Short mmCIF file of N, CA and C in Angstrom, two decimals:
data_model
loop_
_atom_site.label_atom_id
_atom_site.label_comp_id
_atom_site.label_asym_id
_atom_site.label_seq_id
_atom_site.Cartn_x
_atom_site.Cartn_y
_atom_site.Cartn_z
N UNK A 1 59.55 -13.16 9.22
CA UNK A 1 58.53 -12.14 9.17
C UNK A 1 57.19 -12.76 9.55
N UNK A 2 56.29 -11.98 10.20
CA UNK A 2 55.20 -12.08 10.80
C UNK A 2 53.95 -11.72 9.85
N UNK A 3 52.59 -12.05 9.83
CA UNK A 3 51.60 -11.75 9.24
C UNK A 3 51.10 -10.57 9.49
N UNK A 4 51.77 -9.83 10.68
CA UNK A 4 51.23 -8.62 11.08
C UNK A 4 52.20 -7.23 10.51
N UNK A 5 53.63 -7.97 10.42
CA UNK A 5 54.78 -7.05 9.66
C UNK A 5 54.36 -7.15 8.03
N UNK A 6 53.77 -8.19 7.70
CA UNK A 6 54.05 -8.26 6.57
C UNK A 6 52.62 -7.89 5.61
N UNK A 7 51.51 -7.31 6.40
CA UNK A 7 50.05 -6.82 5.89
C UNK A 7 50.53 -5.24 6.22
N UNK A 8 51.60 -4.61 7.10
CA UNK A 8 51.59 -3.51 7.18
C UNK A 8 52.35 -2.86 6.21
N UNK A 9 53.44 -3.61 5.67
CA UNK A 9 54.17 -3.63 4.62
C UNK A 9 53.40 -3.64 3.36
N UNK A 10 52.60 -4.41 3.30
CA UNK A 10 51.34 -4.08 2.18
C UNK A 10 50.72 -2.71 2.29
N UNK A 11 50.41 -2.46 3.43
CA UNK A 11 49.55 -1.35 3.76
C UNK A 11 49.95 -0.10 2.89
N UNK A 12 51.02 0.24 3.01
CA UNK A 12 52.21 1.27 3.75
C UNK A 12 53.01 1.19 1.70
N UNK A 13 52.62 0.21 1.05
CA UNK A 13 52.51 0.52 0.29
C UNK A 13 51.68 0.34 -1.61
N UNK A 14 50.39 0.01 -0.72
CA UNK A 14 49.28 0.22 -1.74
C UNK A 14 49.47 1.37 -2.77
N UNK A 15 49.57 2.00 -2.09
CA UNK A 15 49.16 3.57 -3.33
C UNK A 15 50.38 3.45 -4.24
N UNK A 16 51.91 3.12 -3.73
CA UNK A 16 52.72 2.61 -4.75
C UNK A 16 52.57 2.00 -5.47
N UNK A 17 52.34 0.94 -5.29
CA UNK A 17 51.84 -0.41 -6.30
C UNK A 17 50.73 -0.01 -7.72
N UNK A 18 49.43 0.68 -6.65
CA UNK A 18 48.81 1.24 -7.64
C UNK A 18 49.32 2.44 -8.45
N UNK A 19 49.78 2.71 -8.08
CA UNK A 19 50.76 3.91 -8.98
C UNK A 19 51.77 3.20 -10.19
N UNK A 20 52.43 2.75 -9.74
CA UNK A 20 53.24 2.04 -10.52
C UNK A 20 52.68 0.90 -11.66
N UNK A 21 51.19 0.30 -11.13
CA UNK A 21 50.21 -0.41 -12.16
C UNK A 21 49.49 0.63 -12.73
N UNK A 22 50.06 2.06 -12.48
CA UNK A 22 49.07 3.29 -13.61
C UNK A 22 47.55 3.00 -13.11
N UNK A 23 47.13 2.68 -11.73
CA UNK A 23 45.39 2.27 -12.16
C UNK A 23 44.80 3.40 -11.16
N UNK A 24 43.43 3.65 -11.66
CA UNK A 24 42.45 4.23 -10.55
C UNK A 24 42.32 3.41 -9.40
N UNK A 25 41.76 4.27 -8.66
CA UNK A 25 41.54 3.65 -7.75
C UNK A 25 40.39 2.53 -8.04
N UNK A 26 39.36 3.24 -8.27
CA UNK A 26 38.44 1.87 -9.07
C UNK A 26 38.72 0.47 -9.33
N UNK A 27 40.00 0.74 -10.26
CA UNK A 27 40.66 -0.28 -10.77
C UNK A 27 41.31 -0.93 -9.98
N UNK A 28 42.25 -0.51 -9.27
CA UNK A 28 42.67 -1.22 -7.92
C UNK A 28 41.83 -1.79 -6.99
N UNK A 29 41.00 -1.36 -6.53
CA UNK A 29 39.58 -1.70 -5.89
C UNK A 29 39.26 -2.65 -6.36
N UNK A 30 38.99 -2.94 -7.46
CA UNK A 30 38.12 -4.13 -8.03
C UNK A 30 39.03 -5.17 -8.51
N UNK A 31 40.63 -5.09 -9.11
CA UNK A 31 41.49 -6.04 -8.71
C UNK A 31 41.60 -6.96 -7.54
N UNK A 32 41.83 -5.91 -6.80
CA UNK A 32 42.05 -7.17 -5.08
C UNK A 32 41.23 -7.52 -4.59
N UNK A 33 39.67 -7.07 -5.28
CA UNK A 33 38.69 -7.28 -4.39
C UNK A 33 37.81 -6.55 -3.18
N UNK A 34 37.87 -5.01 -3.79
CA UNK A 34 37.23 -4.08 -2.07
C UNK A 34 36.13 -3.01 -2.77
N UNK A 35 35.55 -2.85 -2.41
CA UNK A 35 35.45 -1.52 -2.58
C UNK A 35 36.20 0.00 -3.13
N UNK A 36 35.91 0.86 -3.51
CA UNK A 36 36.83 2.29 -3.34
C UNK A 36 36.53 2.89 -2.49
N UNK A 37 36.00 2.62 -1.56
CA UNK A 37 35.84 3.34 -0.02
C UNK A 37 36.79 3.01 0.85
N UNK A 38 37.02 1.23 0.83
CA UNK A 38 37.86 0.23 1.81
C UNK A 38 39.47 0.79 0.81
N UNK A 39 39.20 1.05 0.22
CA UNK A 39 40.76 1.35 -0.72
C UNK A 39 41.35 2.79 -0.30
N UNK A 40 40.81 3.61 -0.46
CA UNK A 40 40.58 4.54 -0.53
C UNK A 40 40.85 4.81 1.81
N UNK A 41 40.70 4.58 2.16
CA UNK A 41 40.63 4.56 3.75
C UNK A 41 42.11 3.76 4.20
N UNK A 42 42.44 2.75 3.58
CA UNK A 42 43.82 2.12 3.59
C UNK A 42 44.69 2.63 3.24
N UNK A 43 44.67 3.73 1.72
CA UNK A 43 45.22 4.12 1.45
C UNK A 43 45.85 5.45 2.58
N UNK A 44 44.66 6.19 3.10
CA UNK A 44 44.92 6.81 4.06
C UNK A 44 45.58 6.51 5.66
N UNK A 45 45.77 5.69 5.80
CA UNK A 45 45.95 4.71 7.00
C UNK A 45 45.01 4.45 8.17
N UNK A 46 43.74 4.77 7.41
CA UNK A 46 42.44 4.76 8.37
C UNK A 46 42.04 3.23 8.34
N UNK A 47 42.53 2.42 7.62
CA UNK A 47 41.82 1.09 7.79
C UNK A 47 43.37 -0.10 7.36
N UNK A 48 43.61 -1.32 7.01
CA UNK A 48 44.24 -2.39 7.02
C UNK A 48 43.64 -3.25 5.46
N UNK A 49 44.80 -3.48 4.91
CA UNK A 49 44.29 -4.65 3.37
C UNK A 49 43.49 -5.87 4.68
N UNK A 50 44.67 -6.64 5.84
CA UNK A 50 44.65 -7.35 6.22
C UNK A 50 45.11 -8.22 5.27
N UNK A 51 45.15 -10.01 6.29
CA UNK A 51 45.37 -10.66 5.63
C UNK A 51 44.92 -11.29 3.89
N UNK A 52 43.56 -11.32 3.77
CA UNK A 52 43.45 -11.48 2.75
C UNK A 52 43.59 -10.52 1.53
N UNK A 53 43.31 -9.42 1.49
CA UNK A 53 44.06 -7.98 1.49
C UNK A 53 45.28 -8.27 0.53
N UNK A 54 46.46 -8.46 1.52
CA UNK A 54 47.92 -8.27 1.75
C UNK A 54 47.98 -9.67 0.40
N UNK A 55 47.57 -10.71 0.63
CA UNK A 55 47.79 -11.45 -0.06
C UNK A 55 47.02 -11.61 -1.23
N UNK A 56 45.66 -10.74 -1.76
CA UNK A 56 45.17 -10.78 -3.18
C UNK A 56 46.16 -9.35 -3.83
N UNK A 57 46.85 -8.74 -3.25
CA UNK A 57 47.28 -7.58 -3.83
C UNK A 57 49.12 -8.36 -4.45
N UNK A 58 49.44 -9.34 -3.29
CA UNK A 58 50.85 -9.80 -3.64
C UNK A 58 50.37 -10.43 -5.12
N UNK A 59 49.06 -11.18 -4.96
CA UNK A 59 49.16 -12.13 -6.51
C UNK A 59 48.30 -11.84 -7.17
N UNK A 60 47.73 -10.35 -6.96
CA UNK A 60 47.64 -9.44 -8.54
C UNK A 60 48.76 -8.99 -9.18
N UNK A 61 49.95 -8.57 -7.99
CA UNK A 61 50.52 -8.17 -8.74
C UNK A 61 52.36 -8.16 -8.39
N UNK A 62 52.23 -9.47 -9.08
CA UNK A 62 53.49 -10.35 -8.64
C UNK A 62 54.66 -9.98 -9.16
N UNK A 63 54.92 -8.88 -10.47
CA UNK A 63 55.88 -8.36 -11.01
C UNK A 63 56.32 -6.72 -10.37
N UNK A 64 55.33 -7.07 -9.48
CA UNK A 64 55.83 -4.99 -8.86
C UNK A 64 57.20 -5.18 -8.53
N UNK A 65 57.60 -4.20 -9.03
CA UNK A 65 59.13 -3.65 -8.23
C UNK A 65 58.92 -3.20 -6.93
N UNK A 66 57.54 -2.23 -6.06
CA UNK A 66 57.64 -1.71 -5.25
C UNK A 66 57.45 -3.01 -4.43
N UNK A 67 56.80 -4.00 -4.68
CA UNK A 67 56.51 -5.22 -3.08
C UNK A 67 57.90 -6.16 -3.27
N UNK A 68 58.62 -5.97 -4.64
CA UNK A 68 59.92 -6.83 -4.91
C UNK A 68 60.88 -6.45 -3.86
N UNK A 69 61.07 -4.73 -4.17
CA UNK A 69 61.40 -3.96 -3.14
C UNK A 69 61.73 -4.07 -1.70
N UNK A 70 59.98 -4.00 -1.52
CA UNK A 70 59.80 -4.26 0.20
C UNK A 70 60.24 -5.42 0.66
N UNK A 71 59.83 -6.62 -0.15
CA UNK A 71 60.44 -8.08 0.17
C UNK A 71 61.66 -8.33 0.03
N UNK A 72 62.41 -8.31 -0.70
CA UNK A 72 63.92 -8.54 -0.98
C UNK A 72 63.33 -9.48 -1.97
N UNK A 73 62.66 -9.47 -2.96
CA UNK A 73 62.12 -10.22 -4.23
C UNK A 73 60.65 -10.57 -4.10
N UNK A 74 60.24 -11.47 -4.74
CA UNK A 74 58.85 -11.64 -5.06
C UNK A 74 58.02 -12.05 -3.40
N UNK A 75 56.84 -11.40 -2.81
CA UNK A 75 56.15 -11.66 -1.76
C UNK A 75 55.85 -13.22 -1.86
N UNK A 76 55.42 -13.42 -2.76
CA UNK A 76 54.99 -14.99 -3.14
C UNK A 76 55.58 -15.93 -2.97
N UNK A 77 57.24 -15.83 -2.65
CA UNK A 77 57.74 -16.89 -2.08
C UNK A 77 57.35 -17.20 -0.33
N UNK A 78 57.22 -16.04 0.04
CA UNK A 78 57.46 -16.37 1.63
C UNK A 78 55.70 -16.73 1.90
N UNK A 79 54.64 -16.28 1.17
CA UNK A 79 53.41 -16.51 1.53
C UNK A 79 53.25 -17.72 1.91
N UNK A 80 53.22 -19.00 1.49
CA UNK A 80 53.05 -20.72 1.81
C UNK A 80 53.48 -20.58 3.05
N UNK A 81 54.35 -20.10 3.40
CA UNK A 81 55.32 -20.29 4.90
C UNK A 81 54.33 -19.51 6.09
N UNK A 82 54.24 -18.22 5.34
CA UNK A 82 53.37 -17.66 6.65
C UNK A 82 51.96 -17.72 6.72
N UNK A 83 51.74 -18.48 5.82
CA UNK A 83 49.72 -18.99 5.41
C UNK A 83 50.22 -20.49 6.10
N UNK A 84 51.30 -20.77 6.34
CA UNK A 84 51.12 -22.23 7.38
C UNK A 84 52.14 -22.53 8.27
N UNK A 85 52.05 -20.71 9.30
CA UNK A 85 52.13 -20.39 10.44
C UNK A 85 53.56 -20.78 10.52
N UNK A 86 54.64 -20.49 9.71
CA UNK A 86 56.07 -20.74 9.85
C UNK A 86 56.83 -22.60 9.64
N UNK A 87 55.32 -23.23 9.45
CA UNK A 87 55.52 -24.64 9.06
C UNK A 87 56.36 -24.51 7.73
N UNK A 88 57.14 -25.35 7.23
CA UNK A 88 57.74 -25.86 6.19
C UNK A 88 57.15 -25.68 4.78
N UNK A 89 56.71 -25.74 3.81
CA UNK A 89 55.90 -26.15 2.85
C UNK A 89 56.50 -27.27 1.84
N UNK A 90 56.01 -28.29 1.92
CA UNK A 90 56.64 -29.80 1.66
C UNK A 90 56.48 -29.71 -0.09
N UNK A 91 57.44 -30.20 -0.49
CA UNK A 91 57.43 -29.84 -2.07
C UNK A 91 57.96 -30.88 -2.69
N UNK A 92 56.95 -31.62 -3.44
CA UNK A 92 56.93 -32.94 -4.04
C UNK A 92 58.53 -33.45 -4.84
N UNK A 93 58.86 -34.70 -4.48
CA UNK A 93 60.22 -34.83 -4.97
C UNK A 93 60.15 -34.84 -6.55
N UNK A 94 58.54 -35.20 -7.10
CA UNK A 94 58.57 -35.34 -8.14
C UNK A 94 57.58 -34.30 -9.09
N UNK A 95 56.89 -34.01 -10.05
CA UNK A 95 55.74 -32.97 -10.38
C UNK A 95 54.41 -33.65 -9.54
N UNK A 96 54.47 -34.82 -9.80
CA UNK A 96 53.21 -35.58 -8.78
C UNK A 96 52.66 -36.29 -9.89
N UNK A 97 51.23 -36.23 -9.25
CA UNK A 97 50.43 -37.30 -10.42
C UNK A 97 49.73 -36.69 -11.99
N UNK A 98 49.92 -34.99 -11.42
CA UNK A 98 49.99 -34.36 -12.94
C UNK A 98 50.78 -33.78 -13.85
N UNK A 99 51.53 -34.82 -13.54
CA UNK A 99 52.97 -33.83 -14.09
C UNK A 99 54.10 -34.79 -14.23
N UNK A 100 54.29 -34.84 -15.85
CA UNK A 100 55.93 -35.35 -15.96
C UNK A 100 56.53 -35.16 -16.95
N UNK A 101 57.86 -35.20 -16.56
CA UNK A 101 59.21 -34.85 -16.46
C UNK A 101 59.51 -35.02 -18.04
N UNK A 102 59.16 -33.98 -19.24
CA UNK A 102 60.00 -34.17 -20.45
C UNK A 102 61.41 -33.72 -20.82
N UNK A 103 61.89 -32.75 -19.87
CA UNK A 103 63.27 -32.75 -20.31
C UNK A 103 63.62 -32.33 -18.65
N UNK A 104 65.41 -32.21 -18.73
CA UNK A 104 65.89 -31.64 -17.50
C UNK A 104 67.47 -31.43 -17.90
N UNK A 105 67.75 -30.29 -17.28
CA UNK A 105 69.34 -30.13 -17.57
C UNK A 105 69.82 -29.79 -16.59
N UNK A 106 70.86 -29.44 -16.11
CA UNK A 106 71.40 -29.02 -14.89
C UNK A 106 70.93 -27.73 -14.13
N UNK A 107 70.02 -26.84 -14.90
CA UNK A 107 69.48 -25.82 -13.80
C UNK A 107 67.89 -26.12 -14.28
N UNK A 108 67.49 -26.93 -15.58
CA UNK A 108 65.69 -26.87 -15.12
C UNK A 108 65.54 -27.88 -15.80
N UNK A 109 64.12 -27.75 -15.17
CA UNK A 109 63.19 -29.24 -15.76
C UNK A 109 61.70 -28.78 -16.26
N UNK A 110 61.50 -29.73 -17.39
CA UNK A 110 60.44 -29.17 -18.11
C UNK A 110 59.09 -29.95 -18.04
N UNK A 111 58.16 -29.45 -16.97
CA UNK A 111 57.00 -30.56 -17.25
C UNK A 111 56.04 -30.68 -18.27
N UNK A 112 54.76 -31.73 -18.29
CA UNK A 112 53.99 -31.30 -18.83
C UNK A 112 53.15 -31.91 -18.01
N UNK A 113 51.79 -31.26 -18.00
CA UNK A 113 50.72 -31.06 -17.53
C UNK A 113 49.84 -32.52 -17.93
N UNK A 114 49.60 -33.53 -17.32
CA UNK A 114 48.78 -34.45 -18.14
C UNK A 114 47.21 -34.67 -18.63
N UNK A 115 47.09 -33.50 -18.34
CA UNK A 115 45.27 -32.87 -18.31
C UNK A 115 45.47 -32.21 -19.13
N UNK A 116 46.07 -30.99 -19.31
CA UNK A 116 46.04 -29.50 -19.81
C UNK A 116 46.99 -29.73 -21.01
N UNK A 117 47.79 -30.70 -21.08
CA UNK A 117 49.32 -30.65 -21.99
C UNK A 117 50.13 -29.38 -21.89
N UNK A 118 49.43 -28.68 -21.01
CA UNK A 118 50.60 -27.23 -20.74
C UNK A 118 51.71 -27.85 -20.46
N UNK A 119 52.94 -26.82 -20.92
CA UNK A 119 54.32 -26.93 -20.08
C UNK A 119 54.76 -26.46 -19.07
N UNK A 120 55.40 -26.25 -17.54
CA UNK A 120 55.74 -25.61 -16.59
C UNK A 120 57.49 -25.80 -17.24
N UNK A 121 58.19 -24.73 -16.69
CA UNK A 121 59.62 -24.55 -16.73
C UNK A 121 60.34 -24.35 -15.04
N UNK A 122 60.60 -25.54 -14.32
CA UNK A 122 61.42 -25.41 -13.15
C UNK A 122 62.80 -24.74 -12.71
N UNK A 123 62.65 -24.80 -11.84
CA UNK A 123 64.65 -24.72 -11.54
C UNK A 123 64.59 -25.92 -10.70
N UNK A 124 65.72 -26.54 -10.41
CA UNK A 124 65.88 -27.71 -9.67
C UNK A 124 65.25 -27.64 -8.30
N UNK A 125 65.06 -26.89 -7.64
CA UNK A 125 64.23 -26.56 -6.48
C UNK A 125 63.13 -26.36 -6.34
N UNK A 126 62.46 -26.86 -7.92
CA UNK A 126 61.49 -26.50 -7.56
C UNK A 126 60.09 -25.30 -7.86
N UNK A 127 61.24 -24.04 -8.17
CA UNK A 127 60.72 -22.64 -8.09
C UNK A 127 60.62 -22.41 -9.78
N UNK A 128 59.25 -22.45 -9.96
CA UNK A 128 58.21 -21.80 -11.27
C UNK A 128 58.84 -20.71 -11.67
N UNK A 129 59.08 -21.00 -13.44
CA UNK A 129 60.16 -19.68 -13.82
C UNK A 129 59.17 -19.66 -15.03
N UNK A 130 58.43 -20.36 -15.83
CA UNK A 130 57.47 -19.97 -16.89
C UNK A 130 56.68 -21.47 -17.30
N UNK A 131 55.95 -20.84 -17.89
CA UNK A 131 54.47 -22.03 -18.77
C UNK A 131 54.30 -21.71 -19.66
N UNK A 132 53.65 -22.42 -20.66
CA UNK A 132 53.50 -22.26 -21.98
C UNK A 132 52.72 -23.77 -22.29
N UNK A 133 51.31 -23.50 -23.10
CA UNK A 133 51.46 -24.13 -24.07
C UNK A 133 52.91 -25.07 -25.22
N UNK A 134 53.60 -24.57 -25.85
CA UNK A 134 54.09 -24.35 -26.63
C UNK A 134 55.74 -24.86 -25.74
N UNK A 135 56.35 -26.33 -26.04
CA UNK A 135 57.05 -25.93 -25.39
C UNK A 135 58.56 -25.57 -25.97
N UNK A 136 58.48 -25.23 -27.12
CA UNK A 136 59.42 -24.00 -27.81
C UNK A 136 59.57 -22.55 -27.41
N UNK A 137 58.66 -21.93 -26.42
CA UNK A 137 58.58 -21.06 -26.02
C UNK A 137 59.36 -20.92 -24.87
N UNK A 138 59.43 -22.66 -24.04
CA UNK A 138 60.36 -22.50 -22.66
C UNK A 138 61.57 -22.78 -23.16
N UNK A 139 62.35 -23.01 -24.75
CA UNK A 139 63.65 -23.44 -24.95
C UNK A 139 64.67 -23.07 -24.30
N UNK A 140 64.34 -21.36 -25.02
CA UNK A 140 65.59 -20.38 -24.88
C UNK A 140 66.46 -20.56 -23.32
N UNK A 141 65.03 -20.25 -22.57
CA UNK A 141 65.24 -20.17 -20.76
C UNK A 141 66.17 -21.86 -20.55
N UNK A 142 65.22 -22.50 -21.00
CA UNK A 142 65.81 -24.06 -20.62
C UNK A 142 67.32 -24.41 -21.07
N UNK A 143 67.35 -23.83 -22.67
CA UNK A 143 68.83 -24.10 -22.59
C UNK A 143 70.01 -22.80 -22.06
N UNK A 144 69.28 -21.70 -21.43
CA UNK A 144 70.24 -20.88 -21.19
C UNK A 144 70.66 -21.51 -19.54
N UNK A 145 72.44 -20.86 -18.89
CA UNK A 145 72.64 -21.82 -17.81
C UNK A 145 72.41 -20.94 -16.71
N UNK A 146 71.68 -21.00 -15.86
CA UNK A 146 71.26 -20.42 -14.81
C UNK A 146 72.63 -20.15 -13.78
N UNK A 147 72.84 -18.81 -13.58
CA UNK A 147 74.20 -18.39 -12.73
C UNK A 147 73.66 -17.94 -11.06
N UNK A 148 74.77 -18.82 -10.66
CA UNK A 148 74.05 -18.21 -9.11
C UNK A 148 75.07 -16.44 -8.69
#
């Protein structure tokens, strides 16, 4: 997918999203960042989110069913890829220099944050499944076994 398929796909369905987040337009407006004029005109198909647009609306609102929908799951995976033009996005073998490794089982690994002492909850690939303070809060997930 292209940056131009994939802002029209935003486009095409704003007013869903906001529907489905229950918000005014106002409220939507001032989420992603526009005006209610620029909202309000997109919504009509008189104007474009565009790129930056397309992508403050994917990570306001990263639990929609309607952009889960349109994507075949969360927009937020494919963004890195098409914000660097179909390049790769290189993903550290390890958490890096802020981040290490307190537990791991066969489907996740549990970091911690060495600044923040937050916890992140992985899957072996990589892909962010929860955080917490608290890392009794990531147990349940950590010891449940991830089914493909």
């Amino acid at each position: 997918m292209d940056r131009v398929t994939f802002v029209e796909m935003c486009d095409a369905r704003l007013r869903l999203v906001r529907a489905e987040a229950d918000m005014t337009q106002d409220a939507m407006a001032y989420a992603i960042g526009m005006s209610k004029k620029t909202l309000v005109d997109i919504e009509k198909g008189r104007r474009t989110l565009g790129w930056s647009g397309a992508v403050a609306l994917c990570a306001c609102f990263p639990n929609s069913q309607v952009l889960a929908a349109a994507f075949d799951g969360s927009p937020l995976g494919i963004l890195p890829v098409m914000a660097r033009d179909g390049a790769p996005v290189p993903t550290p073998a390890s958490g890096g220099l802020w981040w290490e490794t307190v537990a791991s089982n066969e489907s996740y690994i549990i970091e911690q944050n060495t600044i923040s002492q937050h916890y992140r909850l992985l899957t072996h690939d990589r892909t962010w499944v929860a955080a917490s303070f608290d890392i009794d809060d990531l147990m349940p997930t950590f010891n449940s076994i991830e089914r493909d």
